[in-house]
């Protein structure tokens, strides 16, 4: 099935850019759906969101 194929492909370094792109989109969508505004949230949550964004951007 499609999910199993994604997990299989995740082991392939050539698939990493595709997987990373999907993660970025899904994370942004998740923040939007929950109306999370990093500039207006508790400091601990803001730091977690910042760190996730940094990882997704490759920094």
PDB file of N, CA and C in Angstrom:
ATOM      1  N   UNK A   1       0.833  -1.187   0.000  1.00  0.00           N
ATOM      2  CA  UNK A   1       0.000   0.000   0.000  1.00  0.00           C
ATOM      3  C   UNK A   1       0.874   1.246   0.000  1.00  0.00           C
ATOM      4  N   UNK A   2       0.277   2.416  -0.207  1.00  0.00           N
ATOM      5  CA  UNK A   2       1.038   3.654  -0.408  1.00  0.00           C
ATOM      6  C   UNK A   2       1.888   4.020   0.799  1.00  0.00           C
ATOM      7  N   UNK A   3       1.355   3.835   1.999  1.00  0.00           N
ATOM      8  CA  UNK A   3       2.111   4.183   3.199  1.00  0.00           C
ATOM      9  C   UNK A   3       3.340   3.293   3.335  1.00  0.00           C
ATOM     10  N   UNK A   4       3.180   2.023   3.082  1.00  0.00           N
ATOM     11  CA  UNK A   4       4.304   1.095   3.161  1.00  0.00           C
ATOM     12  C   UNK A   4       5.364   1.475   2.124  1.00  0.00           C
ATOM     13  N   UNK A   5       4.939   1.891   0.943  1.00  0.00           N
ATOM     14  CA  UNK A   5       5.871   2.313  -0.095  1.00  0.00           C
ATOM     15  C   UNK A   5       6.650   3.542   0.357  1.00  0.00           C
ATOM     16  N   UNK A   6       5.983   4.477   1.026  1.00  0.00           N
ATOM     17  CA  UNK A   6       6.678   5.659   1.537  1.00  0.00           C
ATOM     18  C   UNK A   6       7.742   5.268   2.544  1.00  0.00           C
ATOM     19  N   UNK A   7       7.415   4.362   3.458  1.00  0.00           N
ATOM     20  CA  UNK A   7       8.402   3.932   4.447  1.00  0.00           C
ATOM     21  C   UNK A   7       9.577   3.242   3.769  1.00  0.00           C
ATOM     22  N   UNK A   8       9.304   2.449   2.758  1.00  0.00           N
ATOM     23  CA  UNK A   8      10.374   1.790   2.018  1.00  0.00           C
ATOM     24  C   UNK A   8      11.259   2.826   1.341  1.00  0.00           C
ATOM     25  N   UNK A   9      10.641   3.801   0.695  1.00  0.00           N
ATOM     26  CA  UNK A   9      11.401   4.836   0.003  1.00  0.00           C
ATOM     27  C   UNK A   9      12.181   5.709   0.981  1.00  0.00           C
ATOM     28  N   UNK A  10      11.696   5.857   2.205  1.00  0.00           N
ATOM     29  CA  UNK A  10      12.376   6.689   3.192  1.00  0.00           C
ATOM     30  C   UNK A  10      13.761   6.146   3.511  1.00  0.00           C
ATOM     31  N   UNK A  11      14.001   4.870   3.250  1.00  0.00           N
ATOM     32  CA  UNK A  11      15.320   4.285   3.462  1.00  0.00           C
ATOM     33  C   UNK A  11      16.282   4.607   2.322  1.00  0.00           C
ATOM     34  N   UNK A  12      15.786   5.177   1.250  1.00  0.00           N
ATOM     35  CA  UNK A  12      16.587   5.485   0.069  1.00  0.00           C
ATOM     36  C   UNK A  12      17.003   6.957   0.114  1.00  0.00           C
ATOM     37  N   UNK A  13      18.310   7.252   0.243  1.00  0.00           N
ATOM     38  CA  UNK A  13      18.754   8.653   0.318  1.00  0.00           C
ATOM     39  C   UNK A  13      18.299   9.511  -0.860  1.00  0.00           C
ATOM     40  N   UNK A  14      18.090   8.913  -2.010  1.00  0.00           N
ATOM     41  CA  UNK A  14      17.623   9.690  -3.161  1.00  0.00           C
ATOM     42  C   UNK A  14      16.202  10.207  -2.946  1.00  0.00           C
ATOM     43  N   UNK A  15      15.463   9.584  -2.055  1.00  0.00           N
ATOM     44  CA  UNK A  15      14.078   9.976  -1.779  1.00  0.00           C
ATOM     45  C   UNK A  15      13.996  11.073  -0.710  1.00  0.00           C
ATOM     46  N   UNK A  16      15.087  11.353  -0.003  1.00  0.00           N
ATOM     47  CA  UNK A  16      15.068  12.323   1.096  1.00  0.00           C
ATOM     48  C   UNK A  16      14.513  13.689   0.705  1.00  0.00           C
ATOM     49  N   UNK A  17      14.915  14.267  -0.435  1.00  0.00           N
ATOM     50  CA  UNK A  17      14.348  15.581  -0.790  1.00  0.00           C
ATOM     51  C   UNK A  17      12.827  15.553  -0.948  1.00  0.00           C
ATOM     52  N   UNK A  18      12.303  14.479  -1.496  1.00  0.00           N
ATOM     53  CA  UNK A  18      10.850  14.353  -1.662  1.00  0.00           C
ATOM     54  C   UNK A  18      10.184  14.237  -0.300  1.00  0.00           C
ATOM     55  N   UNK A  19      10.746  13.404   0.551  1.00  0.00           N
ATOM     56  CA  UNK A  19      10.202  13.213   1.893  1.00  0.00           C
ATOM     57  C   UNK A  19      10.266  14.512   2.688  1.00  0.00           C
ATOM     58  N   UNK A  20      11.386  15.215   2.618  1.00  0.00           N
ATOM     59  CA  UNK A  20      11.540  16.480   3.329  1.00  0.00           C
ATOM     60  C   UNK A  20      10.531  17.508   2.837  1.00  0.00           C
ATOM     61  N   UNK A  21      10.324  17.558   1.551  1.00  0.00           N
ATOM     62  CA  UNK A  21       9.340  18.478   0.981  1.00  0.00           C
ATOM     63  C   UNK A  21       7.942  18.176   1.510  1.00  0.00           C
ATOM     64  N   UNK A  22       7.587  16.904   1.565  1.00  0.00           N
ATOM     65  CA  UNK A  22       6.276  16.512   2.095  1.00  0.00           C
ATOM     66  C   UNK A  22       6.147  16.876   3.571  1.00  0.00           C
ATOM     67  N   UNK A  23       7.214  16.686   4.327  1.00  0.00           N
ATOM     68  CA  UNK A  23       7.179  17.039   5.747  1.00  0.00           C
ATOM     69  C   UNK A  23       6.978  18.538   5.937  1.00  0.00           C
ATOM     70  N   UNK A  24       7.663  19.348   5.144  1.00  0.00           N
ATOM     71  CA  UNK A  24       7.512  20.804   5.236  1.00  0.00           C
ATOM     72  C   UNK A  24       6.064  21.214   4.984  1.00  0.00           C
ATOM     73  N   UNK A  25       5.491  20.669   3.925  1.00  0.00           N
ATOM     74  CA  UNK A  25       4.107  21.002   3.571  1.00  0.00           C
ATOM     75  C   UNK A  25       3.156  20.559   4.675  1.00  0.00           C
ATOM     76  N   UNK A  26       3.333  19.345   5.157  1.00  0.00           N
ATOM     77  CA  UNK A  26       2.447  18.822   6.204  1.00  0.00           C
ATOM     78  C   UNK A  26       2.575  19.609   7.501  1.00  0.00           C
ATOM     79  N   UNK A  27       3.792  20.025   7.854  1.00  0.00           N
ATOM     80  CA  UNK A  27       3.994  20.796   9.079  1.00  0.00           C
ATOM     81  C   UNK A  27       3.339  22.171   8.956  1.00  0.00           C
ATOM     82  N   UNK A  28       3.515  22.820   7.820  1.00  0.00           N
ATOM     83  CA  UNK A  28       2.890  24.132   7.597  1.00  0.00           C
ATOM     84  C   UNK A  28       1.371  24.013   7.621  1.00  0.00           C
ATOM     85  N   UNK A  29       0.857  22.967   7.013  1.00  0.00           N
ATOM     86  CA  UNK A  29      -0.595  22.742   6.999  1.00  0.00           C
ATOM     87  C   UNK A  29      -1.109  22.499   8.417  1.00  0.00           C
ATOM     88  N   UNK A  30      -0.374  21.717   9.191  1.00  0.00           N
ATOM     89  CA  UNK A  30      -0.757  21.424  10.574  1.00  0.00           C
ATOM     90  C   UNK A  30      -0.831  22.714  11.390  1.00  0.00           C
ATOM     91  N   UNK A  31       0.202  23.579  11.258  1.00  0.00           N
ATOM     92  CA  UNK A  31       0.199  24.847  11.992  1.00  0.00           C
ATOM     93  C   UNK A  31      -0.975  25.717  11.565  1.00  0.00           C
ATOM     94  N   UNK A  32      -1.251  25.749  10.280  1.00  0.00           N
ATOM     95  CA  UNK A  32      -2.343  26.564   9.753  1.00  0.00           C
ATOM     96  C   UNK A  32      -3.702  26.063  10.234  1.00  0.00           C
ATOM     97  N   UNK A  33      -3.913  24.765  10.164  1.00  0.00           N
ATOM     98  CA  UNK A  33      -5.197  24.189  10.577  1.00  0.00           C
ATOM     99  C   UNK A  33      -5.477  24.436  12.054  1.00  0.00           C
ATOM    100  N   UNK A  34      -4.445  24.470  12.850  1.00  0.00           N
ATOM    101  CA  UNK A  34      -4.619  24.675  14.291  1.00  0.00           C
ATOM    102  C   UNK A  34      -4.471  26.141  14.694  1.00  0.00           C
ATOM    103  N   UNK A  35      -4.303  26.983  13.659  1.00  0.00           N
ATOM    104  CA  UNK A  35      -4.175  28.426  13.865  1.00  0.00           C
ATOM    105  C   UNK A  35      -3.050  28.758  14.845  1.00  0.00           C
ATOM    106  N   UNK A  36      -1.931  28.070  14.672  1.00  0.00           N
ATOM    107  CA  UNK A  36      -0.767  28.302  15.525  1.00  0.00           C
ATOM    108  C   UNK A  36       0.047  29.437  14.924  1.00  0.00           C
ATOM    109  N   UNK A  37       0.221  30.489  15.694  1.00  0.00           N
ATOM    110  CA  UNK A  37       1.033  31.630  15.287  1.00  0.00           C
ATOM    111  C   UNK A  37       2.259  31.657  16.196  1.00  0.00           C
ATOM    112  N   UNK A  38       3.426  31.283  15.681  1.00  0.00           N
ATOM    113  CA  UNK A  38       4.620  31.223  16.524  1.00  0.00           C
ATOM    114  C   UNK A  38       4.954  32.544  17.214  1.00  0.00           C
ATOM    115  N   UNK A  39       4.544  33.662  16.636  1.00  0.00           N
ATOM    116  CA  UNK A  39       4.844  34.948  17.263  1.00  0.00           C
ATOM    117  C   UNK A  39       3.906  35.256  18.426  1.00  0.00           C
ATOM    118  N   UNK A  40       2.862  34.446  18.591  1.00  0.00           N
ATOM    119  CA  UNK A  40       1.892  34.702  19.649  1.00  0.00           C
ATOM    120  C   UNK A  40       1.559  33.398  20.388  1.00  0.00           C
ATOM    121  N   UNK A  41       2.598  32.739  20.892  1.00  0.00           N
ATOM    122  CA  UNK A  41       2.383  31.505  21.640  1.00  0.00           C
ATOM    123  C   UNK A  41       3.400  31.443  22.780  1.00  0.00           C
ATOM    124  N   UNK A  42       3.219  30.539  23.723  1.00  0.00           N
ATOM    125  CA  UNK A  42       4.162  30.430  24.837  1.00  0.00           C
ATOM    126  C   UNK A  42       5.595  30.182  24.342  1.00  0.00           C
ATOM    127  N   UNK A  43       6.542  30.679  25.100  1.00  0.00           N
ATOM    128  CA  UNK A  43       7.956  30.603  24.712  1.00  0.00           C
ATOM    129  C   UNK A  43       8.420  29.177  24.417  1.00  0.00           C
ATOM    130  N   UNK A  44       8.018  28.219  25.234  1.00  0.00           N
ATOM    131  CA  UNK A  44       8.457  26.835  25.013  1.00  0.00           C
ATOM    132  C   UNK A  44       7.935  26.296  23.681  1.00  0.00           C
ATOM    133  N   UNK A  45       6.682  26.549  23.373  1.00  0.00           N
ATOM    134  CA  UNK A  45       6.115  26.101  22.103  1.00  0.00           C
ATOM    135  C   UNK A  45       6.792  26.817  20.939  1.00  0.00           C
ATOM    136  N   UNK A  46       7.034  28.101  21.096  1.00  0.00           N
ATOM    137  CA  UNK A  46       7.707  28.872  20.046  1.00  0.00           C
ATOM    138  C   UNK A  46       9.083  28.278  19.750  1.00  0.00           C
ATOM    139  N   UNK A  47       9.805  27.903  20.803  1.00  0.00           N
ATOM    140  CA  UNK A  47      11.133  27.322  20.624  1.00  0.00           C
ATOM    141  C   UNK A  47      11.060  25.977  19.903  1.00  0.00           C
ATOM    142  N   UNK A  48      10.091  25.155  20.267  1.00  0.00           N
ATOM    143  CA  UNK A  48       9.912  23.853  19.606  1.00  0.00           C
ATOM    144  C   UNK A  48       9.585  24.049  18.131  1.00  0.00           C
ATOM    145  N   UNK A  49       8.664  24.959  17.846  1.00  0.00           N
ATOM    146  CA  UNK A  49       8.296  25.229  16.450  1.00  0.00           C
ATOM    147  C   UNK A  49       9.492  25.741  15.655  1.00  0.00           C
ATOM    148  N   UNK A  50      10.270  26.615  16.275  1.00  0.00           N
ATOM    149  CA  UNK A  50      11.463  27.152  15.620  1.00  0.00           C
ATOM    150  C   UNK A  50      12.454  26.032  15.304  1.00  0.00           C
ATOM    151  N   UNK A  51      12.668  25.144  16.269  1.00  0.00           N
ATOM    152  CA  UNK A  51      13.621  24.054  16.065  1.00  0.00           C
ATOM    153  C   UNK A  51      13.149  23.093  14.974  1.00  0.00           C
ATOM    154  N   UNK A  52      11.860  22.812  14.931  1.00  0.00           N
ATOM    155  CA  UNK A  52      11.336  21.945  13.867  1.00  0.00           C
ATOM    156  C   UNK A  52      11.531  22.615  12.513  1.00  0.00           C
ATOM    157  N   UNK A  53      11.227  23.903  12.431  1.00  0.00           N
ATOM    158  CA  UNK A  53      11.435  24.632  11.174  1.00  0.00           C
ATOM    159  C   UNK A  53      12.907  24.591  10.755  1.00  0.00           C
ATOM    160  N   UNK A  54      13.809  24.749  11.708  1.00  0.00           N
ATOM    161  CA  UNK A  54      15.240  24.708  11.409  1.00  0.00           C
ATOM    162  C   UNK A  54      15.646  23.354  10.838  1.00  0.00           C
ATOM    163  N   UNK A  55      15.154  22.290  11.430  1.00  0.00           N
ATOM    164  CA  UNK A  55      15.467  20.943  10.936  1.00  0.00           C
ATOM    165  C   UNK A  55      14.917  20.757   9.526  1.00  0.00           C
ATOM    166  N   UNK A  56      13.689  21.178   9.314  1.00  0.00           N
ATOM    167  CA  UNK A  56      13.072  21.015   7.997  1.00  0.00           C
ATOM    168  C   UNK A  56      13.763  21.856   6.922  1.00  0.00           C
ATOM    169  N   UNK A  57      14.341  22.977   7.327  1.00  0.00           N
ATOM    170  CA  UNK A  57      15.051  23.824   6.368  1.00  0.00           C
ATOM    171  C   UNK A  57      16.502  23.387   6.189  1.00  0.00           C
ATOM    172  N   UNK A  58      16.949  22.430   6.994  1.00  0.00           N
ATOM    173  CA  UNK A  58      18.306  21.912   6.851  1.00  0.00           C
ATOM    174  C   UNK A  58      19.362  22.732   7.554  1.00  0.00           C
ATOM    175  N   UNK A  59      18.963  23.515   8.540  1.00  0.00           N
ATOM    176  CA  UNK A  59      19.921  24.347   9.284  1.00  0.00           C
ATOM    177  C   UNK A  59      20.363  23.673  10.557  1.00  0.00           C
TER     178      UNK A  59
END
